[in-house]
XYZ file of C-alpha atoms in Angstrom:
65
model
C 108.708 132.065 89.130
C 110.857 130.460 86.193
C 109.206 127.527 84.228
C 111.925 124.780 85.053
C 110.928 125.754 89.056
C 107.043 125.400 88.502
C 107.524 121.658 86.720
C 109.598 120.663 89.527
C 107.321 121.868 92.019
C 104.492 120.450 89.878
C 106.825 116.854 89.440
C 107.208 117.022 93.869
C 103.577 117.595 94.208
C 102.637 114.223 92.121
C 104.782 112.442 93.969
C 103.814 113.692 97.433
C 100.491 112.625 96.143
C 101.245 109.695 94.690
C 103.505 108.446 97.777
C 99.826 108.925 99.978
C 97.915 106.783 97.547
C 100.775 104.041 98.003
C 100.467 104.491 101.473
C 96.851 104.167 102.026
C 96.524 101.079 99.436
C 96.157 97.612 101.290
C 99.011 95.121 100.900
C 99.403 93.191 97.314
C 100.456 92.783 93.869
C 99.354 96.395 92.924
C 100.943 97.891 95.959
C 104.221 95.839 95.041
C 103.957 96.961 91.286
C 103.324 100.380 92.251
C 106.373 100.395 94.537
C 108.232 99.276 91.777
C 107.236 102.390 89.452
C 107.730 104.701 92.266
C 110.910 103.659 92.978
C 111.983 104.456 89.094
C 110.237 107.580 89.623
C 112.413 108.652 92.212
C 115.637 107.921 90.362
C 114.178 109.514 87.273
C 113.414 113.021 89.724
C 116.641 112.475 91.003
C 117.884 112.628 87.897
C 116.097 115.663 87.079
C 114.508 113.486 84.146
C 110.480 115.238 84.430
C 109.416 113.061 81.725
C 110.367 110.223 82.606
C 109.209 110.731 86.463
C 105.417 111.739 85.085
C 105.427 108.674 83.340
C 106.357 106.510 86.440
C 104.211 108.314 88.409
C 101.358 107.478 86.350
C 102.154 104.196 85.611
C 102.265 103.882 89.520
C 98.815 105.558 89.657
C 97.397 103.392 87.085
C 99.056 100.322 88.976
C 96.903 100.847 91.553
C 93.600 100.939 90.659
């Protein structure tokens, strides 16, 4: 497997897992904040921008908890 096919399988994964975090949260600011961030992660992935999509992802983690 080629490096730049493991990080995007690696990026999908966190945001699979991220996306059932968001969906499980209750209703609120942190759920609305975290929407925001994985919104921008999803635009960042689509733009094949890893870096930027990890750090959306976490900020969406960190968001809520």
């Amino acid at each position: 497997m080629k490096p730049e096919a493991n990080k995007t399988t690696n990026v999908a994964d966190k945001m699979k897992t991220v996306k059932v975090a968001w969906d499980k949260a209750p209703s609120g600011p942190k759920k609305d904040a975290a929407l925001k961030h994985y919104q921008a992660a999803e635009k960042a992935h689509t733009a094949k921008n890893d870096a930027d999509t990890h750090k959306e992802l976490d900020a969406a983690t960190h968001a809520l908890a």
